[in-house]
Short mmCIF file of C-alpha atoms and ligand atoms in Angstrom, two decimals:
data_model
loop_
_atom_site.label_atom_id
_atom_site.label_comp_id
_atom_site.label_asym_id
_atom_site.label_seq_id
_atom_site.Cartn_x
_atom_site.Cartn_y
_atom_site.Cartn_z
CA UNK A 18 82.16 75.76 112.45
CA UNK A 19 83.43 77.67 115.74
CA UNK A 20 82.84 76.81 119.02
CA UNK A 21 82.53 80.35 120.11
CA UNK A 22 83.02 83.48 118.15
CA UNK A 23 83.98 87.03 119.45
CA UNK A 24 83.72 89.15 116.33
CA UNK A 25 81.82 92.32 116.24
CA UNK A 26 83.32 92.42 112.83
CA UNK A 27 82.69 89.07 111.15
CA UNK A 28 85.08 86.42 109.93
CA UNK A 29 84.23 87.32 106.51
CA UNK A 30 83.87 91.11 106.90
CA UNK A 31 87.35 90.97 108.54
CA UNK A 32 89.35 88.94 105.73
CA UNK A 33 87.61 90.77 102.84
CA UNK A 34 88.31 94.09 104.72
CA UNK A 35 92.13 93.82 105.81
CA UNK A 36 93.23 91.05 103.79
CA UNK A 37 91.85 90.59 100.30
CA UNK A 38 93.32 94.47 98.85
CA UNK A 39 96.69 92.40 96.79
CA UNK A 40 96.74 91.65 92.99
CA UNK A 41 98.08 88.21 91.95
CA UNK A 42 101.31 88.03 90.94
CA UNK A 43 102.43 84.93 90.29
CA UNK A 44 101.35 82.69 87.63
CA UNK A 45 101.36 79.55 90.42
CA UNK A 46 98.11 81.33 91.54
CA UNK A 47 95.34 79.99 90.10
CA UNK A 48 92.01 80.60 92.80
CA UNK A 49 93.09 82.88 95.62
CA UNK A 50 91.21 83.84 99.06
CA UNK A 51 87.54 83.18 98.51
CA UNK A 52 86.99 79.46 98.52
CA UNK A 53 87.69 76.58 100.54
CA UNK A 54 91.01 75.58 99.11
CA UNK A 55 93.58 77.94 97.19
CA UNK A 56 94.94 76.63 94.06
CA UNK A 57 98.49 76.38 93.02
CA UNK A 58 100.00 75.11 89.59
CA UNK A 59 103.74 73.89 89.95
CA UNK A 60 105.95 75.06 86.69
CA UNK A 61 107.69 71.33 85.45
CA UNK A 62 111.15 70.78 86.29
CA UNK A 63 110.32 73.12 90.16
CA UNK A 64 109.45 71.66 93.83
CA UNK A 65 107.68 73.52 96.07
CA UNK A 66 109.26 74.22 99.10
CA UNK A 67 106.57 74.34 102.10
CA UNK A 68 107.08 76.01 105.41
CA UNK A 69 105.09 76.69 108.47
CA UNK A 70 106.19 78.97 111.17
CA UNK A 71 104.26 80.82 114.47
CA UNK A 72 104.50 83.45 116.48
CA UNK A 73 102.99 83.07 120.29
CA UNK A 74 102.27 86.38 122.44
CA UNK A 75 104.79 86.33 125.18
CA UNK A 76 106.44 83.21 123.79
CA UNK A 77 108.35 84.81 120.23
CA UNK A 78 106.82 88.53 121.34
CA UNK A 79 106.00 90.63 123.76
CA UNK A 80 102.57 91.70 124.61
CA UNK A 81 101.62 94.71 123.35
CA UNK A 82 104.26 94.85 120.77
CA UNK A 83 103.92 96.99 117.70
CA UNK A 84 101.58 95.18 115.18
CA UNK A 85 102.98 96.83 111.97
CA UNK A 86 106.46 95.04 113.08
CA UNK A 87 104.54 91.95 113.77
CA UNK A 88 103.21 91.25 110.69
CA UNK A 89 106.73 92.04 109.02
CA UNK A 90 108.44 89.68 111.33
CA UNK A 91 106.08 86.82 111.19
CA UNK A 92 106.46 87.02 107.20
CA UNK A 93 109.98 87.94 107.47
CA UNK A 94 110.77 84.59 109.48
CA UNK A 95 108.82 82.07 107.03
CA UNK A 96 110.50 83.84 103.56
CA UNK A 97 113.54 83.23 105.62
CA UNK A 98 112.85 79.38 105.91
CA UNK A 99 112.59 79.44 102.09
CA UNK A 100 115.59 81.55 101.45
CA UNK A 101 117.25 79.35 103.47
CA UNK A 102 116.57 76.19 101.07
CA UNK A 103 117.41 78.74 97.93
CA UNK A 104 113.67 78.82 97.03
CA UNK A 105 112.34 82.04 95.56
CA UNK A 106 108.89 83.01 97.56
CA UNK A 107 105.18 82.76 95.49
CA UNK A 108 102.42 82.36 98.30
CA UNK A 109 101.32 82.37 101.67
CA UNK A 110 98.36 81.64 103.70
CA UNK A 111 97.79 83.40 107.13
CA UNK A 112 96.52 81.72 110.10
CA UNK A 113 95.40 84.32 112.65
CA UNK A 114 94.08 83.59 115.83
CA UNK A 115 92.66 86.57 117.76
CA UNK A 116 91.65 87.73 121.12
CA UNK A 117 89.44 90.49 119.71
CA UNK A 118 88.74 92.64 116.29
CA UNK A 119 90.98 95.34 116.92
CA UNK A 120 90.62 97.45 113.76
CA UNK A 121 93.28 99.58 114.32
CA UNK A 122 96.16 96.45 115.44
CA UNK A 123 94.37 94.68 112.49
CA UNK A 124 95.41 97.59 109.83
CA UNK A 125 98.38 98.09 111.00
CA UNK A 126 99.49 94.22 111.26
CA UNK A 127 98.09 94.02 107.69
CA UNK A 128 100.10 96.84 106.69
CA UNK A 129 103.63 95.33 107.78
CA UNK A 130 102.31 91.67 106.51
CA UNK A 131 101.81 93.10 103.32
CA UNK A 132 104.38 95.75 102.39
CA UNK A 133 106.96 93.27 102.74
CA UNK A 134 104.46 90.22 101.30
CA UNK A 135 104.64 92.87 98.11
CA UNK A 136 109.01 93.27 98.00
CA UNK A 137 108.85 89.69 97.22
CA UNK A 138 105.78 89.64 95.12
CA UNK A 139 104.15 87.22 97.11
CA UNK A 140 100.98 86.12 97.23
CA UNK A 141 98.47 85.42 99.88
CA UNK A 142 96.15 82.86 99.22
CA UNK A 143 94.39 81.83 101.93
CA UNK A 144 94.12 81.44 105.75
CA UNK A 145 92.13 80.79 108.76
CA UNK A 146 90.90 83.65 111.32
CA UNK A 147 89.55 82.20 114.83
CA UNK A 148 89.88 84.07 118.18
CA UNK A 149 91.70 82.60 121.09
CA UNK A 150 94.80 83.88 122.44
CA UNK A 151 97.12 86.17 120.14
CA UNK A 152 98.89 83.62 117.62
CA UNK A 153 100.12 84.05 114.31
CA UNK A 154 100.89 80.94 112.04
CA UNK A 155 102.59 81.66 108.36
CA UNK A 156 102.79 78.67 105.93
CA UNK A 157 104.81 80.06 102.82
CA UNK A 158 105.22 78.94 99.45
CA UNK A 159 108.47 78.69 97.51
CA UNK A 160 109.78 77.49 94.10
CA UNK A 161 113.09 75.54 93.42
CA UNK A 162 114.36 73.56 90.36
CA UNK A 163 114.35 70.66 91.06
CA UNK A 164 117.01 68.90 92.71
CA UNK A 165 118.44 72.33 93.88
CA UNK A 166 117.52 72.99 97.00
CA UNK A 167 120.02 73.77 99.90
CA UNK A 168 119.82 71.07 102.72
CA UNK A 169 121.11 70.89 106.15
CA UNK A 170 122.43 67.66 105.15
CA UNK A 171 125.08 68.15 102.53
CA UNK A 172 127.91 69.61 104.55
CA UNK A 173 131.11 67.98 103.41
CA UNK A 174 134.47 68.12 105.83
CA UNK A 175 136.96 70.04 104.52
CA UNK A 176 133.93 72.95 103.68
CA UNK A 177 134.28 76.51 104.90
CA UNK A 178 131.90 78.08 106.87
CA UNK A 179 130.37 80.96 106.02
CA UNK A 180 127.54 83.58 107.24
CA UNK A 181 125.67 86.62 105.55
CA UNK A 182 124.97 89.67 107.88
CA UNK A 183 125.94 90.06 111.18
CA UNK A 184 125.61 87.99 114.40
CA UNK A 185 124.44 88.79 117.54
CA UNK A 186 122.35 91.95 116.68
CA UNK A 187 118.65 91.03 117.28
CA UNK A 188 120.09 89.23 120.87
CA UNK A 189 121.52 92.33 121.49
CA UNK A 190 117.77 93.87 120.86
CA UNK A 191 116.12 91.32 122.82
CA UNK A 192 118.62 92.30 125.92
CA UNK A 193 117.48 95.78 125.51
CA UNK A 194 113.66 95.18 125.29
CA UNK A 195 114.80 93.49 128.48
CA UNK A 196 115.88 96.26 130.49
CA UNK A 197 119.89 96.16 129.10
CA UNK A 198 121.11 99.86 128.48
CA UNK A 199 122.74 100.35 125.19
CA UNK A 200 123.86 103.43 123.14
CA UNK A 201 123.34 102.38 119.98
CA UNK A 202 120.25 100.80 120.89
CA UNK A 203 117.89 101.69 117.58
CA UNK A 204 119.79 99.75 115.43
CA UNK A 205 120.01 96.49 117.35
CA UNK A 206 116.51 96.88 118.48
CA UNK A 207 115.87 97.46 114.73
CA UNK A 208 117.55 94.00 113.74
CA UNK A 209 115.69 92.69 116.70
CA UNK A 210 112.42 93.98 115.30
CA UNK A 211 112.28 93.69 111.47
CA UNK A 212 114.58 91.14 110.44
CA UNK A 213 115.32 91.24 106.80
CA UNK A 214 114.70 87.58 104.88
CA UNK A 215 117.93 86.93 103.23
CA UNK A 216 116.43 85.81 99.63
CA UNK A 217 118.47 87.36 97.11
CA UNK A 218 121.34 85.64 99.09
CA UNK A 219 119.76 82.14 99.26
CA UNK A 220 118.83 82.52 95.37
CA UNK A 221 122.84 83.26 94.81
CA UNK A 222 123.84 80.35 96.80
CA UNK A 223 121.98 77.64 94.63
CA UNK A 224 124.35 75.49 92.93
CA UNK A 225 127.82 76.77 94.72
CA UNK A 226 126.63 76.43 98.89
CA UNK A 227 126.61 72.91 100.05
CA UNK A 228 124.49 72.97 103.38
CA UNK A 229 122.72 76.00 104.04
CA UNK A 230 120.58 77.05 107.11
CA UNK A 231 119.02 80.75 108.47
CA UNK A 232 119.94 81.30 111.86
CA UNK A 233 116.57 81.74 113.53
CA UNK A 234 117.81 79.65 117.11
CA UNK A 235 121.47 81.23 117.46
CA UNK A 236 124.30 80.06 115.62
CA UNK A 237 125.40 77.16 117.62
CA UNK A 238 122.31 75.20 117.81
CA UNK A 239 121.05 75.93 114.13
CA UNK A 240 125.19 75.05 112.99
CA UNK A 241 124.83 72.09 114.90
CA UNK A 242 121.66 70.90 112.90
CA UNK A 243 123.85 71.12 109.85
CA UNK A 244 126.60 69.58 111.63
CA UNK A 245 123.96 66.35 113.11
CA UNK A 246 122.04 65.88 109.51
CA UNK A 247 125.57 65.98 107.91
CA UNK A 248 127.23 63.52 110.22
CA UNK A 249 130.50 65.87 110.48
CA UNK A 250 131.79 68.51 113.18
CA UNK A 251 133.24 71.91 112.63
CA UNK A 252 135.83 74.61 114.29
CA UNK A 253 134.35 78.27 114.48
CA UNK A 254 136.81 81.14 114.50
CA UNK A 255 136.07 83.57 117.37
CA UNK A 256 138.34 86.40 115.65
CA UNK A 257 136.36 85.63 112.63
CA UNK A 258 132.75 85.75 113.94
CA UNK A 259 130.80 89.27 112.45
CA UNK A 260 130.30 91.43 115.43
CA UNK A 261 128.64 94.42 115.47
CA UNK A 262 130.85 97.90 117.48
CA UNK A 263 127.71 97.38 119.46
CA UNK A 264 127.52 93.68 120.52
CA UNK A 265 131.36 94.03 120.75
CA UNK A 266 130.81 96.82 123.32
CA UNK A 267 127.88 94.67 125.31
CA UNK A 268 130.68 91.43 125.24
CA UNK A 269 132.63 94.01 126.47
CA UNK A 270 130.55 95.56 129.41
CA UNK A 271 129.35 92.06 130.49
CA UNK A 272 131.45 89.15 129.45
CA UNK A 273 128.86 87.40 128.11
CA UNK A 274 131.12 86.67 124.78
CA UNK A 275 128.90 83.57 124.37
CA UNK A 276 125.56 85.78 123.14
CA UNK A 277 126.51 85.86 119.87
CA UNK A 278 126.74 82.14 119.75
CA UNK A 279 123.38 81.26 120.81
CA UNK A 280 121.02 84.38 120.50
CA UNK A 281 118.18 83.63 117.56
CA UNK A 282 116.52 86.21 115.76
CA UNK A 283 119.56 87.14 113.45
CA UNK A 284 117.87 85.30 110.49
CA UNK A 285 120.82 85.48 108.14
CA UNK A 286 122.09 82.44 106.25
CA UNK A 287 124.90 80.20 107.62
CA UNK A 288 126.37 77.93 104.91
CA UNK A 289 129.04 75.62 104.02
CA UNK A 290 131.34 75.89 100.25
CA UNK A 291 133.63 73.70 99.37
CA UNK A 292 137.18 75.93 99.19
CA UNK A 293 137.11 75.03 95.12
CA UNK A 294 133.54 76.76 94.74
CA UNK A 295 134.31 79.75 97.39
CA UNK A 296 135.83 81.86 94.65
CA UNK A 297 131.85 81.77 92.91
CA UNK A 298 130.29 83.62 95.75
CA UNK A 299 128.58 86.57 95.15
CA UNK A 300 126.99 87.00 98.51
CA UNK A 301 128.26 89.64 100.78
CA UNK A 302 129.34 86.99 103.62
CA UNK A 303 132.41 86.42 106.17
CA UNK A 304 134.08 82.94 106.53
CA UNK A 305 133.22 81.92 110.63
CA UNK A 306 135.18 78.52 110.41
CA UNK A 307 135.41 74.52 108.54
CA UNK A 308 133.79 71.79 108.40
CA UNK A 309 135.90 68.77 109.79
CA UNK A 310 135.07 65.12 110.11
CA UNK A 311 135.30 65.26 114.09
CA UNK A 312 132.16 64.96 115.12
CA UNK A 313 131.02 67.79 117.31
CA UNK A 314 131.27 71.74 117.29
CA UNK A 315 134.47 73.77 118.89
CA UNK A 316 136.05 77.25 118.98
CA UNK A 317 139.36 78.67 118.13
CA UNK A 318 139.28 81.57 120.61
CA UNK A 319 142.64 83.50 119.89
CA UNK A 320 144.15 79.74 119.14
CA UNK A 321 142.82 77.63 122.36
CA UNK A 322 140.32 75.35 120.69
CA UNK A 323 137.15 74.30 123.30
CA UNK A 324 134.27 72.24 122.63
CA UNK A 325 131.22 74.41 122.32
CA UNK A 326 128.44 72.91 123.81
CA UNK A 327 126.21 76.00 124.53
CA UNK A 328 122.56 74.92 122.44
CA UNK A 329 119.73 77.09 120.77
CA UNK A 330 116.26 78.54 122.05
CA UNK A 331 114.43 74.77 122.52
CA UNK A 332 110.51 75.18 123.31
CA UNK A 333 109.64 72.32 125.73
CA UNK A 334 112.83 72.22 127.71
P1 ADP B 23 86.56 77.40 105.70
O1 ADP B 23 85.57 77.55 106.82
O2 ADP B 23 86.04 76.67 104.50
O3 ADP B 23 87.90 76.89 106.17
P2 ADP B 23 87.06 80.16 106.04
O4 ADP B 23 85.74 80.69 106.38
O5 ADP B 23 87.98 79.85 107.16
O6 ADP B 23 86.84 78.88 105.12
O7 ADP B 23 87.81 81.15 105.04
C1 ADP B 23 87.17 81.71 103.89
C2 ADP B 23 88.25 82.11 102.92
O8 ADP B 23 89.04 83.14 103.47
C3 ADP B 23 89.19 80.97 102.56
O9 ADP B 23 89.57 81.13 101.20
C4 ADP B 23 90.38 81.22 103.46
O10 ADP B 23 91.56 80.69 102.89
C5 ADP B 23 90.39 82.74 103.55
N1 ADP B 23 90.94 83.24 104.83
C6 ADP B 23 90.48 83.02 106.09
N2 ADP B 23 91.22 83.68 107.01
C7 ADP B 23 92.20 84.31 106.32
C8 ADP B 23 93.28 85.13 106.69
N3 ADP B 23 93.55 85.45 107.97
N4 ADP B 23 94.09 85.61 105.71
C9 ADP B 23 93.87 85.27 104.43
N5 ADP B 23 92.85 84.53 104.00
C10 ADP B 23 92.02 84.03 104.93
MG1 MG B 24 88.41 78.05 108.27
#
């Protein structure tokens, strides 16, 4: 029971209103929205990988910001926790905490949750709706055979590097939401906005990556959590890195080279391959740098190698 409730709408009328319209589409859904618990039947020979991830207003997004592009993003950045481990997505369950029923934020939040909940054929199951200040909590669902899944702890030295997409983009956006002046501006505020989950790529990656990881906290921290869990270092290639002509230009105009390095939001895949296995990949990817058994992450900038010690988006410090 809640302390306090707010709803002109009610809990109920709300769910069954903006978040009860999908069909089931996966056979691991057995009971759906409705009862007290969900229920999910694991195929044999899978494990379900589990993952819980929330969005804060004016912590992970602005206020005010667009909520057709929040509900894509806040599904966007769980399926990419699961693409990340090479699972393939089945179900969700939606925690929303509100500070009012806004119908209109409400069907437009359900319409970006849900568009991109339907690419992937993904169900939601469940959830919780309370109000309180605007927070948005995803746990999502995934399969993988078992024994499959891509760790951050099975980075071998000797592995190359490798990244899907682009780096740099979506800090580039965040810059411009902050008052940085850009001209191509739409399409880094567009990687900024509506990241894309990288599951095909994850899926293709099963059995031929070693360590895998999606770079949610910039590319130095999230490397180094590979890099900690593995026990080994590694040497990125600066000439190597995928830059966008844009965040080239904004390295350019500001000397800030080091953006790309530890700017989140890119949510693409970094992983390692053992050089045997590297002629397997069939994910569109660039090779950033090795795996090495020095301890510790560094940079070959045009052949000076420096320790790198710059560190990812940390909440409580
Ligand atoms: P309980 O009080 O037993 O936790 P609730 O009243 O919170 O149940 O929820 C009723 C049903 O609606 C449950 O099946 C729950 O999973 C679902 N539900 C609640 N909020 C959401 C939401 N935001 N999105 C999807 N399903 C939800
Ligand atoms: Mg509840």
């Amino acid at each position: 029971m809640p302390v306090s409730t707010a709803a002109p709408l009610s809990e109920f009328g709300l769910i069954q209103r903006f978040f009860t319209r999908q069909r089931v589409k996966n056979p691991t859904t057995c009971l759906g929205i409705g009862d007290d618990c969900a229920l999910m039947s694991i195929p044999d020979c899978y494990e379900l990988a589990v993952t819980t991830d929330t969005m804060v207003e004016n912590v992970h997004f602005f206020a005010g910001a667009a909520p057709e592009l929040l509900g894509h993003k806040l599904l966007a950045v769980n399926l990419s926790d699961l693409a990340s481990m090479g699972a393939i997505p089945v179900s969700v369950t939606l925690a929303l905490t509100l500070p009012r029923v806004d119908e209109n934020w409400l069907t437009a939040f359900a319409k970006g949750f849900l568009a991109l909940a339907e690419r992937y054929s993904v169900d939601l199951i469940g959830g919780d709706t309370t109000s309180g200040p605007l927070t948005l909590t995803v746990q999502a669902m995934g399969l993988v055979p078992k024994g499959r899944a891509l760790m951050r702890s099975t980075a071998k030295p000797g592995d190359f590097i490798y990244m899907t997409g682009f780096l740099g983009d979506a800090g580039l956006g965040l810059k411009i939401k902050q008052g940085y002046i850009c001209a191509n501006s739409d399409a880094a505020l567009k990687r900024f906005n509506r990241p894309d989950p990288q599951i095909e790529a994850g899926l293709a990656l099963r059995g031929i990556a070693h360590a895998c990881i999606d770079l949610s906290d910039g590319l130095a921290g999230d490397l180094g959590h590979i890099l900690e869990q593995s026990r080994v270092g590694a040497c990125l290639d600066w000439e190597a890195l995928p830059l966008s002509e844009s965040v080239l230009a904004y390295i350019n105009d500001t000397g800030d080279w080091s953006m790309p390095l530890v700017a989140g939001d890119d949510y693409e895949l970094c992983f390692t391959v053992s050089p045997e296995q590297v002629g397997r990949l069939a994910v569109g990817c660039r090779k950033i740098g090795v795996i090495e058994s020095q301890l510790g992450l560094r940079l070959n900038k045009s052949g000076n190698i420096q320790p790198l010690e710059v560190k990812g988006f940390e909440h409580f410090s």
